[in-house]
Tab-separated table of C-alpha atoms and ligand atoms in Angstrom:
chain	number	residue	atom	x	y	z
A	1	UNK	CA	75.924	98.301	49.177
A	2	UNK	CA	74.614	101.750	48.074
A	3	UNK	CA	72.475	102.564	50.543
A	4	UNK	CA	75.086	101.477	53.579
A	5	UNK	CA	77.822	104.101	51.592
A	6	UNK	CA	74.826	106.517	51.401
A	7	UNK	CA	74.300	106.172	55.227
A	8	UNK	CA	78.354	106.085	56.047
A	9	UNK	CA	78.687	109.009	54.049
A	10	UNK	CA	76.207	111.073	55.830
A	11	UNK	CA	77.792	110.372	58.506
A	12	UNK	CA	81.873	111.888	57.693
A	13	UNK	CA	81.100	113.114	54.032
A	14	UNK	CA	81.547	111.830	50.756
A	15	UNK	CA	85.078	112.418	50.304
A	16	UNK	CA	86.090	110.414	53.311
A	17	UNK	CA	83.728	107.647	52.130
A	18	UNK	CA	86.597	105.526	50.121
A	19	UNK	CA	84.912	102.681	48.059
A	20	UNK	CA	87.005	99.921	45.338
A	21	UNK	CA	89.639	101.550	43.801
A	22	UNK	CA	89.958	104.515	46.964
A	23	UNK	CA	90.602	102.359	49.302
A	24	UNK	CA	92.613	99.135	47.171
A	25	UNK	CA	95.518	102.307	46.311
A	26	UNK	CA	96.224	102.322	49.269
A	27	UNK	CA	100.175	100.831	50.562
A	28	UNK	CA	101.071	101.808	53.694
A	29	UNK	CA	100.347	98.286	54.925
A	30	UNK	CA	102.289	95.640	56.483
A	31	UNK	CA	100.030	94.240	56.644
A	32	UNK	CA	99.680	92.050	53.347
A	33	UNK	CA	95.698	91.859	53.247
A	34	UNK	CA	94.873	94.585	54.463
A	35	UNK	CA	92.766	96.257	51.815
A	36	UNK	CA	90.676	93.553	50.453
A	37	UNK	CA	88.047	94.974	52.024
A	38	UNK	CA	85.295	96.969	49.736
A	39	UNK	CA	84.747	100.294	51.702
A	40	UNK	CA	86.708	102.153	54.459
A	41	UNK	CA	85.711	105.101	56.393
A	42	UNK	CA	87.362	107.730	57.913
A	43	UNK	CA	85.592	109.489	60.888
A	44	UNK	CA	86.770	112.818	62.459
A	45	UNK	CA	85.202	112.942	66.306
A	46	UNK	CA	83.998	110.056	68.304
A	47	UNK	CA	80.386	111.179	67.977
A	48	UNK	CA	81.090	110.095	63.726
A	49	UNK	CA	82.752	106.477	64.987
A	50	UNK	CA	79.855	105.536	67.435
A	51	UNK	CA	77.736	106.214	64.663
A	52	UNK	CA	79.299	104.089	61.956
A	53	UNK	CA	80.112	101.300	65.335
A	54	UNK	CA	75.952	101.316	65.638
A	55	UNK	CA	75.434	101.583	61.813
A	56	UNK	CA	77.772	97.847	61.287
A	57	UNK	CA	76.447	95.760	64.062
A	58	UNK	CA	72.955	96.772	62.733
A	59	UNK	CA	74.179	95.531	59.376
A	60	UNK	CA	75.832	92.597	60.709
A	61	UNK	CA	78.882	94.091	58.893
A	62	UNK	CA	82.422	93.952	60.347
A	63	UNK	CA	84.625	96.403	61.353
A	64	UNK	CA	88.480	96.945	61.003
A	65	UNK	CA	90.496	99.350	62.535
A	66	UNK	CA	93.265	100.915	60.773
A	67	UNK	CA	95.622	102.734	63.184
A	68	UNK	CA	99.429	103.173	61.306
A	69	UNK	CA	99.860	99.744	59.498
A	70	UNK	CA	102.295	99.025	61.323
A	71	UNK	CA	101.518	96.109	62.745
A	72	UNK	CA	103.170	92.699	62.067
A	73	UNK	CA	101.038	89.723	62.746
A	74	UNK	CA	97.534	90.784	60.405
A	75	UNK	CA	95.783	91.830	62.616
A	76	UNK	CA	94.505	94.673	60.044
A	77	UNK	CA	93.568	92.530	57.065
A	78	UNK	CA	89.573	92.807	56.026
A	79	UNK	CA	87.752	90.603	53.440
A	80	UNK	CA	85.355	92.085	50.845
A	81	UNK	CA	82.594	92.679	53.209
A	82	UNK	CA	84.339	94.382	56.361
A	83	UNK	CA	84.162	97.824	56.958
A	84	UNK	CA	87.651	99.687	57.291
A	85	UNK	CA	87.480	102.107	59.534
A	86	UNK	CA	90.288	104.080	59.555
A	87	UNK	CA	92.268	107.186	62.636
A	88	UNK	CA	93.761	108.720	60.423
A	89	UNK	CA	91.612	111.367	60.806
A	90	UNK	CA	91.581	111.348	63.946
A	91	UNK	CA	94.959	112.850	64.994
A	92	UNK	CA	94.974	115.316	67.708
A	93	UNK	CA	96.857	116.774	70.626
A	94	UNK	CA	94.301	118.121	73.303
A	95	UNK	CA	96.395	118.196	76.432
A	96	UNK	CA	99.803	118.498	77.216
A	97	UNK	CA	100.501	118.782	80.837
A	98	UNK	CA	103.940	119.537	82.430
A	99	UNK	CA	102.422	119.670	85.968
A	100	UNK	CA	100.154	116.468	85.721
A	101	UNK	CA	102.257	114.831	83.724
A	102	UNK	CA	100.105	113.546	81.369
A	103	UNK	CA	99.006	114.485	77.508
A	104	UNK	CA	95.631	113.491	75.739
A	105	UNK	CA	95.337	112.543	72.430
A	106	UNK	CA	93.322	110.728	70.024
A	107	UNK	CA	93.863	107.682	68.356
A	108	UNK	CA	95.526	108.783	65.261
A	109	UNK	CA	98.092	110.677	66.557
A	110	UNK	CA	101.671	109.401	65.106
A	111	UNK	CA	103.585	108.257	68.287
A	112	UNK	CA	106.267	110.859	66.521
A	113	UNK	CA	103.620	113.636	67.277
A	114	UNK	CA	103.712	112.917	70.918
A	115	UNK	CA	107.323	112.122	70.828
A	116	UNK	CA	107.064	116.469	69.761
A	117	UNK	CA	104.405	117.679	71.601
A	118	UNK	CA	105.826	116.390	75.221
A	119	UNK	CA	109.677	117.877	73.872
A	120	UNK	CA	108.005	120.550	73.344
A	121	UNK	CA	106.995	120.869	78.098
A	122	UNK	CA	110.716	119.356	78.569
A	123	UNK	CA	108.992	115.348	78.593
A	124	UNK	CA	108.778	112.509	76.947
A	125	UNK	CA	106.088	109.187	76.342
A	126	UNK	CA	107.556	106.321	78.427
A	127	UNK	CA	107.047	103.671	75.456
A	128	UNK	CA	109.171	104.376	72.657
A	129	UNK	CA	108.939	101.789	69.345
A	130	UNK	CA	110.810	102.650	66.166
A	131	UNK	CA	107.815	103.070	63.976
A	132	UNK	CA	107.542	106.175	66.213
A	133	UNK	CA	106.953	107.707	62.613
A	134	UNK	CA	103.496	105.840	61.693
A	135	UNK	CA	101.825	103.967	64.920
A	136	UNK	CA	99.368	105.205	66.560
A	137	UNK	CA	98.496	105.822	69.881
A	138	UNK	CA	95.764	104.080	69.132
A	139	UNK	CA	96.571	100.793	67.230
A	140	UNK	CA	99.880	101.018	70.321
A	141	UNK	CA	96.794	100.655	72.758
A	142	UNK	CA	95.656	98.091	70.799
A	143	UNK	CA	97.904	96.084	70.579
A	144	UNK	CA	99.788	96.312	74.429
A	145	UNK	CA	103.146	98.192	72.404
A	146	UNK	CA	106.776	97.386	74.181
A	147	UNK	CA	109.785	98.953	72.544
A	148	UNK	CA	113.140	100.153	73.259
A	149	UNK	CA	112.371	101.080	76.964
A	150	UNK	CA	109.889	99.146	78.515
A	151	UNK	CA	112.831	97.549	81.075
A	152	UNK	CA	112.437	101.644	82.999
A	153	UNK	CA	109.029	102.583	82.102
A	154	UNK	CA	107.229	99.495	81.168
A	155	UNK	CA	104.704	98.876	78.260
A	156	UNK	CA	101.536	100.901	77.052
A	157	UNK	CA	99.287	99.037	80.001
A	158	UNK	CA	102.030	100.650	82.856
A	159	UNK	CA	101.632	104.049	80.665
A	160	UNK	CA	97.798	104.417	80.053
A	161	UNK	CA	96.175	105.998	82.696
A	162	UNK	CA	92.646	105.955	80.684
A	163	UNK	CA	90.624	105.785	77.636
A	164	UNK	CA	87.586	106.725	75.474
A	165	UNK	CA	86.517	104.027	73.235
A	166	UNK	CA	83.918	103.087	71.771
A	167	UNK	CA	81.378	99.667	71.880
A	168	UNK	CA	80.800	97.179	68.868
A	169	UNK	CA	76.746	98.721	69.272
A	170	UNK	CA	77.651	102.741	69.500
A	171	UNK	CA	77.935	102.818	73.480
A	172	UNK	CA	81.294	105.858	73.955
A	173	UNK	CA	82.740	104.647	77.289
A	174	UNK	CA	84.857	107.661	78.578
A	175	UNK	CA	86.883	107.083	80.959
A	176	UNK	CA	90.341	109.624	80.070
A	177	UNK	CA	91.528	109.441	83.616
A	178	UNK	CA	94.272	111.758	84.428
A	179	UNK	CA	94.823	110.527	88.100
A	180	UNK	CA	97.823	108.469	88.840
A	181	UNK	CA	95.920	106.311	91.466
A	182	UNK	CA	92.427	106.426	90.725
A	183	UNK	CA	90.145	103.186	92.311
A	184	UNK	CA	86.843	103.934	91.881
A	185	UNK	CA	85.639	100.406	90.866
A	186	UNK	CA	86.849	98.600	88.210
A	187	UNK	CA	89.658	99.996	86.042
A	188	UNK	CA	88.027	99.167	82.601
A	189	UNK	CA	90.665	100.877	80.415
A	190	UNK	CA	92.325	96.970	81.347
A	191	UNK	CA	89.919	95.306	79.176
A	192	UNK	CA	90.836	97.062	75.585
A	193	UNK	CA	94.605	97.638	76.307
A	194	UNK	CA	96.317	94.430	74.484
A	195	UNK	CA	92.755	93.332	73.066
A	196	UNK	CA	93.606	94.732	69.479
A	197	UNK	CA	89.745	95.903	68.591
A	198	UNK	CA	87.807	92.715	69.719
A	199	UNK	CA	86.287	94.994	72.703
A	200	UNK	CA	85.727	98.751	71.302
A	201	UNK	CA	87.133	101.147	69.244
A	202	UNK	CA	89.656	103.448	70.858
A	203	UNK	CA	89.358	106.876	70.508
A	204	UNK	CA	91.373	109.088	72.560
A	205	UNK	CA	93.888	107.925	74.791
A	206	UNK	CA	95.669	109.462	78.066
A	207	UNK	CA	99.276	108.194	78.363
A	208	UNK	CA	101.971	109.314	81.656
A	209	UNK	CA	104.399	111.723	80.531
A	210	UNK	CA	107.859	111.474	82.136
A	211	UNK	CA	111.060	114.168	82.664
A	212	UNK	CA	112.858	114.099	79.458
A	213	UNK	CA	116.149	113.224	80.596
A	214	UNK	CA	118.664	116.150	80.270
A	215	UNK	CA	120.930	113.658	78.320
A	216	UNK	CA	121.382	109.997	76.812
A	217	UNK	CA	124.547	108.389	76.584
A	218	UNK	CA	124.663	105.077	74.787
A	219	UNK	CA	127.407	102.842	74.195
A	220	UNK	CA	127.533	99.715	71.272
A	221	UNK	CA	129.404	96.575	73.202
A	222	UNK	CA	130.532	93.286	72.364
A	223	UNK	CA	130.806	90.373	74.208
A	224	UNK	CA	132.439	86.537	74.008
A	225	UNK	CA	128.737	85.215	75.123
A	226	UNK	CA	125.096	85.048	76.120
A	227	UNK	CA	126.183	84.064	79.489
A	228	UNK	CA	128.385	87.370	79.557
A	229	UNK	CA	125.674	89.769	78.612
A	230	UNK	CA	122.614	87.962	81.225
A	231	UNK	CA	125.449	88.988	84.110
A	232	UNK	CA	126.393	92.625	82.292
A	233	UNK	CA	122.652	93.275	82.301
A	234	UNK	CA	122.206	91.985	85.935
A	235	UNK	CA	125.647	94.268	86.914
A	236	UNK	CA	123.677	97.513	85.036
A	237	UNK	CA	120.408	96.961	86.496
A	238	UNK	CA	122.600	97.453	89.992
A	239	UNK	CA	124.929	100.041	89.544
A	240	UNK	CA	122.678	102.307	87.064
A	241	UNK	CA	119.402	100.896	88.863
A	242	UNK	CA	116.386	103.398	87.356
A	243	UNK	CA	118.903	104.900	84.826
A	244	UNK	CA	119.360	101.935	83.395
A	245	UNK	CA	117.242	102.815	80.376
A	246	UNK	CA	118.049	100.553	76.932
A	247	UNK	CA	119.646	97.074	77.254
A	248	UNK	CA	118.757	95.364	73.777
A	249	UNK	CA	121.135	92.630	72.549
A	250	UNK	CA	122.044	91.776	68.861
A	251	UNK	CA	123.518	88.003	67.593
A	252	UNK	CA	125.987	88.164	65.585
A	253	UNK	CA	124.764	88.064	62.104
A	254	UNK	CA	121.872	90.240	62.428
A	255	UNK	CA	124.612	92.960	63.406
A	256	UNK	CA	126.647	92.238	60.793
A	257	UNK	CA	123.876	92.510	58.341
A	258	UNK	CA	122.361	96.237	59.927
A	259	UNK	CA	126.210	97.310	59.610
A	260	UNK	CA	126.652	96.885	56.138
A	261	UNK	CA	123.823	98.014	54.787
A	262	UNK	CA	124.909	100.582	51.967
A	263	UNK	CA	125.261	104.243	53.631
A	264	UNK	CA	125.981	102.686	57.029
A	265	UNK	CA	129.564	103.380	56.517
A	266	UNK	CA	132.414	101.355	58.478
A	267	UNK	CA	130.396	98.786	61.970
A	268	UNK	CA	131.938	100.682	64.914
A	269	UNK	CA	133.106	97.162	66.101
A	270	UNK	CA	134.538	94.153	64.625
A	271	UNK	CA	131.886	91.611	63.162
A	272	UNK	CA	133.375	88.792	65.097
A	273	UNK	CA	132.389	88.817	68.607
A	274	UNK	CA	129.853	86.551	70.344
A	275	UNK	CA	127.336	88.919	71.501
A	276	UNK	CA	126.182	92.692	70.831
A	277	UNK	CA	124.584	95.182	73.073
A	278	UNK	CA	122.834	98.622	72.879
A	279	UNK	CA	123.009	100.057	76.305
A	280	UNK	CA	121.283	103.804	77.651
A	281	UNK	CA	120.861	105.773	80.411
A	282	UNK	CA	119.833	108.680	81.265
A	283	UNK	CA	121.552	111.273	82.506
A	284	UNK	CA	119.828	114.020	85.039
A	285	UNK	CA	122.294	116.793	84.087
A	286	UNK	CA	123.859	117.361	80.011
A	287	UNK	CA	127.756	118.028	81.277
A	288	UNK	CA	127.438	116.224	84.495
A	289	UNK	CA	129.576	112.716	84.871
A	290	UNK	CA	129.053	110.093	82.697
A	291	UNK	CA	127.598	106.742	84.202
A	292	UNK	CA	128.301	104.624	81.508
A	293	UNK	CA	131.963	104.869	81.270
A	294	UNK	CA	133.297	103.767	84.528
A	295	UNK	CA	130.101	101.070	84.313
A	296	UNK	CA	131.440	99.416	81.176
A	297	UNK	CA	135.513	100.226	82.529
A	298	UNK	CA	134.703	97.575	85.491
A	299	UNK	CA	132.596	95.153	82.671
A	300	UNK	CA	135.531	95.231	80.670
A	301	UNK	CA	138.322	94.539	83.309
A	302	UNK	CA	135.512	91.942	85.387
A	303	UNK	CA	135.996	90.427	81.650
A	304	UNK	CA	132.188	90.620	81.405
A	305	UNK	CA	132.818	92.696	77.624
A	306	UNK	CA	135.419	92.630	74.983
A	307	UNK	CA	134.584	95.661	73.872
A	308	UNK	CA	132.620	98.267	73.094
A	309	UNK	CA	132.269	102.402	71.858
A	310	UNK	CA	130.531	105.030	73.086
A	311	UNK	CA	128.576	108.005	71.035
A	312	UNK	CA	130.203	111.079	71.617
A	313	UNK	CA	127.532	112.566	69.062
A	314	UNK	CA	123.652	112.056	68.271
A	315	UNK	CA	125.171	111.167	64.844
A	316	UNK	CA	126.967	108.362	66.598
A	317	UNK	CA	124.247	107.707	68.987
A	318	UNK	CA	121.858	107.161	65.413
A	319	UNK	CA	124.198	105.067	63.845
A	320	UNK	CA	124.392	102.767	66.946
A	321	UNK	CA	120.610	102.434	67.063
A	322	UNK	CA	120.627	102.527	63.269
A	323	UNK	CA	122.401	99.017	64.090
A	324	UNK	CA	119.612	97.671	67.031
A	325	UNK	CA	116.530	98.965	64.932
A	326	UNK	CA	117.184	98.697	60.531
A	327	UNK	CA	115.621	95.148	60.676
A	328	UNK	CA	113.662	96.534	57.180
A	329	UNK	CA	117.927	95.185	56.002
A	330	UNK	CA	116.352	91.495	56.743
A	331	UNK	CA	113.492	92.785	54.591
A	332	UNK	CA	115.800	93.535	51.741
A	333	UNK	CA	118.160	91.085	51.902
A	334	UNK	CA	115.971	88.176	51.230
A	335	UNK	CA	113.344	87.998	48.837
A	336	UNK	CA	110.353	86.854	51.543
A	337	UNK	CA	110.968	87.173	55.707
A	338	UNK	CA	108.876	85.549	58.692
A	339	UNK	CA	109.383	87.453	61.580
A	340	UNK	CA	108.179	86.239	65.086
A	341	UNK	CA	108.664	88.069	68.959
A	342	UNK	CA	108.874	85.593	71.325
A	343	UNK	CA	109.125	86.257	75.551
A	344	UNK	CA	111.213	83.857	77.267
A	345	UNK	CA	112.966	84.006	80.785
A	346	UNK	CA	116.266	84.998	80.665
A	347	UNK	CA	117.822	81.565	81.287
A	348	UNK	CA	116.289	79.944	78.429
A	349	UNK	CA	117.078	82.789	75.804
A	350	UNK	CA	120.017	81.058	74.177
A	351	UNK	CA	118.771	77.690	74.759
A	352	UNK	CA	116.255	78.666	72.779
A	353	UNK	CA	117.829	80.503	70.078
A	354	UNK	CA	120.429	77.881	69.653
A	355	UNK	CA	118.105	74.946	69.536
A	356	UNK	CA	115.841	76.776	67.177
A	357	UNK	CA	118.681	76.574	64.343
A	358	UNK	CA	118.676	72.888	64.918
A	359	UNK	CA	115.210	72.244	64.562
A	360	UNK	CA	114.966	74.343	61.415
A	361	UNK	CA	117.520	72.392	59.739
A	362	UNK	CA	116.737	69.444	60.217
A	363	UNK	CA	113.887	70.409	57.714
A	364	UNK	CA	115.448	73.311	55.540
A	365	UNK	CA	119.650	73.447	55.799
A	366	UNK	CA	120.840	76.574	55.847
A	367	UNK	CA	117.813	78.894	56.386
A	368	UNK	CA	119.241	82.995	57.145
A	369	UNK	CA	118.542	83.060	61.091
A	370	UNK	CA	119.028	86.876	62.962
A	371	UNK	CA	118.267	87.425	66.203
A	372	UNK	CA	117.879	90.489	67.766
A	373	UNK	CA	115.825	92.099	70.523
A	374	UNK	CA	115.053	93.547	74.367
A	375	UNK	CA	117.188	91.823	76.477
A	376	UNK	CA	116.200	93.973	79.226
A	377	UNK	CA	113.006	92.310	79.203
A	378	UNK	CA	112.699	89.144	77.916
A	379	UNK	CA	111.955	89.751	74.326
A	380	UNK	CA	113.546	88.122	71.183
A	381	UNK	CA	113.347	88.592	68.029
A	382	UNK	CA	113.618	86.306	64.775
A	383	UNK	CA	113.407	87.064	61.432
A	384	UNK	CA	113.962	84.641	58.941
A	385	UNK	CA	115.001	85.604	55.177
A	386	UNK	CA	113.646	82.848	52.649
A	387	UNK	CA	113.506	82.784	48.993
A	388	UNK	CA	109.696	83.282	47.363
A	389	UNK	CA	108.481	80.018	47.151
A	390	UNK	CA	108.710	78.842	50.709
A	391	UNK	CA	106.369	81.103	51.777
A	392	UNK	CA	103.674	78.602	51.126
A	393	UNK	CA	105.914	76.531	53.251
A	394	UNK	CA	104.714	79.348	56.374
A	395	UNK	CA	102.143	77.413	58.008
A	396	UNK	CA	105.335	74.874	59.070
A	397	UNK	CA	107.757	77.123	60.229
A	398	UNK	CA	106.212	78.629	62.428
A	399	UNK	CA	105.133	75.605	63.488
A	400	UNK	CA	108.619	74.926	63.816
A	401	UNK	CA	108.964	78.370	65.621
A	402	UNK	CA	106.271	78.228	67.708
A	403	UNK	CA	107.058	74.429	68.793
A	404	UNK	CA	110.502	75.008	69.582
A	405	UNK	CA	109.337	77.944	72.377
A	406	UNK	CA	106.767	76.185	73.921
A	407	UNK	CA	108.969	73.588	74.716
A	408	UNK	CA	110.356	76.913	77.047
A	409	UNK	CA	108.807	77.087	80.129
A	410	UNK	CA	106.611	80.031	80.960
A	411	UNK	CA	107.944	81.354	77.166
A	412	UNK	CA	104.593	83.007	74.985
A	413	UNK	CA	104.404	83.103	71.074
A	414	UNK	CA	103.790	87.221	71.820
A	415	UNK	CA	105.862	89.054	73.409
A	416	UNK	CA	104.358	92.599	71.992
A	417	UNK	CA	103.033	92.389	68.666
A	418	UNK	CA	99.903	90.270	69.676
A	419	UNK	CA	98.162	87.589	68.099
A	420	UNK	CA	95.991	88.911	64.640
A	421	UNK	CA	94.878	86.665	62.067
A	422	UNK	CA	98.807	84.912	61.893
A	423	UNK	CA	99.175	84.120	65.129
A	424	UNK	CA	96.232	82.823	66.426
A	425	UNK	CA	96.916	78.684	65.195
A	426	UNK	CA	99.442	78.944	67.389
A	427	UNK	CA	97.637	80.372	70.548
A	428	UNK	CA	97.135	77.168	72.351
A	429	UNK	CA	100.687	76.782	72.632
A	430	UNK	CA	100.894	79.905	75.344
A	431	UNK	CA	97.508	80.452	76.411
A	432	UNK	CA	94.764	77.613	77.928
A	433	UNK	CA	90.944	76.401	76.668
A	434	UNK	CA	89.759	77.791	79.533
A	435	UNK	CA	91.834	81.735	78.958
A	436	UNK	CA	90.578	81.362	75.385
A	437	UNK	CA	87.606	80.536	76.353
A	438	UNK	CA	86.685	83.048	78.349
A	439	UNK	CA	88.435	85.764	76.035
A	440	UNK	CA	85.282	84.466	73.677
A	441	UNK	CA	83.293	84.996	75.868
A	442	UNK	CA	84.462	88.282	76.976
A	443	UNK	CA	83.695	88.891	72.895
A	444	UNK	CA	80.718	88.218	73.376
A	445	UNK	CA	79.468	90.506	75.605
A	446	UNK	CA	80.864	93.423	74.178
A	447	UNK	CA	79.144	92.392	71.041
A	448	UNK	CA	81.746	91.757	68.403
A	449	UNK	CA	82.054	93.249	65.502
A	450	UNK	CA	84.581	94.469	65.061
A	451	UNK	CA	88.009	92.320	64.277
A	452	UNK	CA	85.918	88.918	63.413
A	453	UNK	CA	88.334	86.052	63.109
A	454	UNK	CA	91.109	87.655	65.113
A	455	UNK	CA	92.888	87.181	68.524
A	456	UNK	CA	90.812	83.968	69.337
B	501	LIG	C1	109.833	98.490	62.350
B	501	LIG	C2	108.830	97.949	63.210
B	501	LIG	C3	109.419	97.886	64.824
B	501	LIG	C4	108.442	97.496	65.815
B	501	LIG	N1	109.001	96.992	66.849
B	501	LIG	C5	107.946	97.390	67.819
B	501	LIG	C6	108.441	97.365	68.918
B	501	LIG	O1	109.592	97.374	69.196
B	501	LIG	N2	107.287	97.513	69.577
B	501	LIG	C7	106.055	96.599	69.390
B	501	LIG	O2	105.346	97.169	70.344
B	501	LIG	N3	105.519	96.738	67.858
B	501	LIG	C8	107.019	97.259	67.064
B	501	LIG	N4	106.475	97.173	66.401
B	501	LIG	C9	104.673	96.996	65.514
B	501	LIG	C10	103.618	97.836	65.575
B	501	LIG	O3	104.419	99.380	64.805
B	501	LIG	C11	103.424	97.953	67.366
B	501	LIG	O4	102.642	96.623	66.898
B	501	LIG	C12	101.980	99.667	66.938
B	501	LIG	O5	101.473	99.828	68.359
B	501	LIG	C13	101.212	98.846	65.492
B	501	LIG	O6	100.154	100.234	65.986
B	501	LIG	P1	99.452	100.878	64.402
B	501	LIG	O7	99.019	102.093	64.719
B	501	LIG	O8	100.581	100.894	63.884
B	501	LIG	O9	98.639	100.045	64.834
B	501	LIG	P2	97.946	98.817	63.063
B	501	LIG	O10	98.689	98.588	62.640
B	501	LIG	O11	97.760	99.426	62.686
B	501	LIG	O12	96.894	98.060	64.147
B	501	LIG	C14	97.435	96.971	65.237
B	501	LIG	C15	96.391	95.809	65.689
B	501	LIG	O13	95.104	96.964	66.169
B	501	LIG	C16	93.935	97.171	66.147
B	501	LIG	N5	94.106	98.732	66.051
B	501	LIG	C17	94.689	100.345	65.756
B	501	LIG	N6	93.515	101.025	65.822
B	501	LIG	C18	93.228	100.607	66.697
B	501	LIG	C19	92.557	101.715	67.633
B	501	LIG	N7	91.687	102.609	66.769
B	501	LIG	N8	91.030	101.419	68.429
B	501	LIG	C20	90.974	99.514	68.109
B	501	LIG	N9	92.218	98.717	67.387
B	501	LIG	C21	93.117	99.905	66.788
B	501	LIG	C22	93.740	96.696	63.892
B	501	LIG	O14	92.908	96.896	63.582
B	501	LIG	C23	94.981	95.973	64.729
B	501	LIG	O15	94.876	94.813	64.885
B	501	LIG	C24	106.988	96.857	65.217
B	501	LIG	C25	107.062	97.493	63.715
B	501	LIG	C26	107.676	98.311	62.620
B	501	LIG	C27	107.280	97.838	61.456
């Protein structure tokens, strides 16, 4: 062990190899077992990452990449024999080019820093997620992050132009493409996007930039039923086209909880309606005519919505988004919680919500269930409020949720968070054994030794 520490110190300098208490004293993770490894190393350059990977491979040690630690599926969990490789010192924005509409940054750059660098040239990244202050480009690439604008700009996969990655044996694959069109052979970046670190360590990423709308119009609306919201989404797609940025849904229990948090103030709408949605559109000019107002007036006349408020200021916009994004409210309200992100065809989303309520109530009557999510792209988030001692029943609760989801054709157990350790026992509910075997073969070809035991 001391030889390994020495060798790592030679690569990154002694200040950047943490051991024992230095590792344990970090508490910035959503993942409960993130810091069980005895060693944590903080490289500054791709060459250092390559040297660490080659050393780990030679020593038979498993590397666990750590980005912003906001992942929700135990993807950053480590055990005592692992070496954590943290990208916190590789956070530089390397290039911002408005003409080429591209931004290149090191893997440890936070999404917030990317948003700010892009805003300086009137642009923005296509992917935005509520964990933007900590989530990193490397972690977002590894998990193919989605977020609140997927229906307009797609997930990371649609926004990444190129990347640089270090393979488990230390080989550097530099593929930082900046072109919209590049068909020179295989599109290798796709292998690393969404593979949760299993195939390589992402060290830098080039992403598309999009013109920042001159203004965003935001409204919170209430509808009588989920079916009415589906109809409203269809109308919004036709009437607003590419100007529609977000269409996010909340079931009443979730809306009631997030809008009753300390400091929220009076809820913008009463909590008695059937469903709620946050709708955001882009305006090309700051003082141009409203797009959302006439659309919602028509929807109101057609009885698709029954109430609504517009954000007339940045503060009101933030309050509407807080109602949707403050999922931490569930964490603070209960001793413990479980969260899921499941993908459905739109027609099945509400039927699943109803069915899951019944299935859970058979074993756990009165368990609080909260539904919300990215309705525009078929992604439902589910959070369950638990008493502390119920966590020991976690596997049984997960099984009920995934078994219920699996009854709906074309559902997926992970719309955006990935598999990690947490969902691995249930991967077969969404993937065939042949697909899983092919994933394992790819990992073997790439050489293993990163995030071993996760995903498959
Ligand atoms: C409040 C909140 C809201 C969220 N909302 C969304 C949302 O809307 N959409 C969404 O998709 N996700 C969301 N997430 C989940 C999370 O933010 C994303 O999965 C994010 O992409 C993780 O980035 P990270 O840098 O924190 O990665 P980490 O949590 O550090 O790591 C995630 C995984 O990627 C691996 N990894 C990290 N860095 C690298 C690297 N450089 N190379 C290779 N592998 C690496 C890790 O080993 C781990 O398996 C949310 C999380 C929170 C807490």
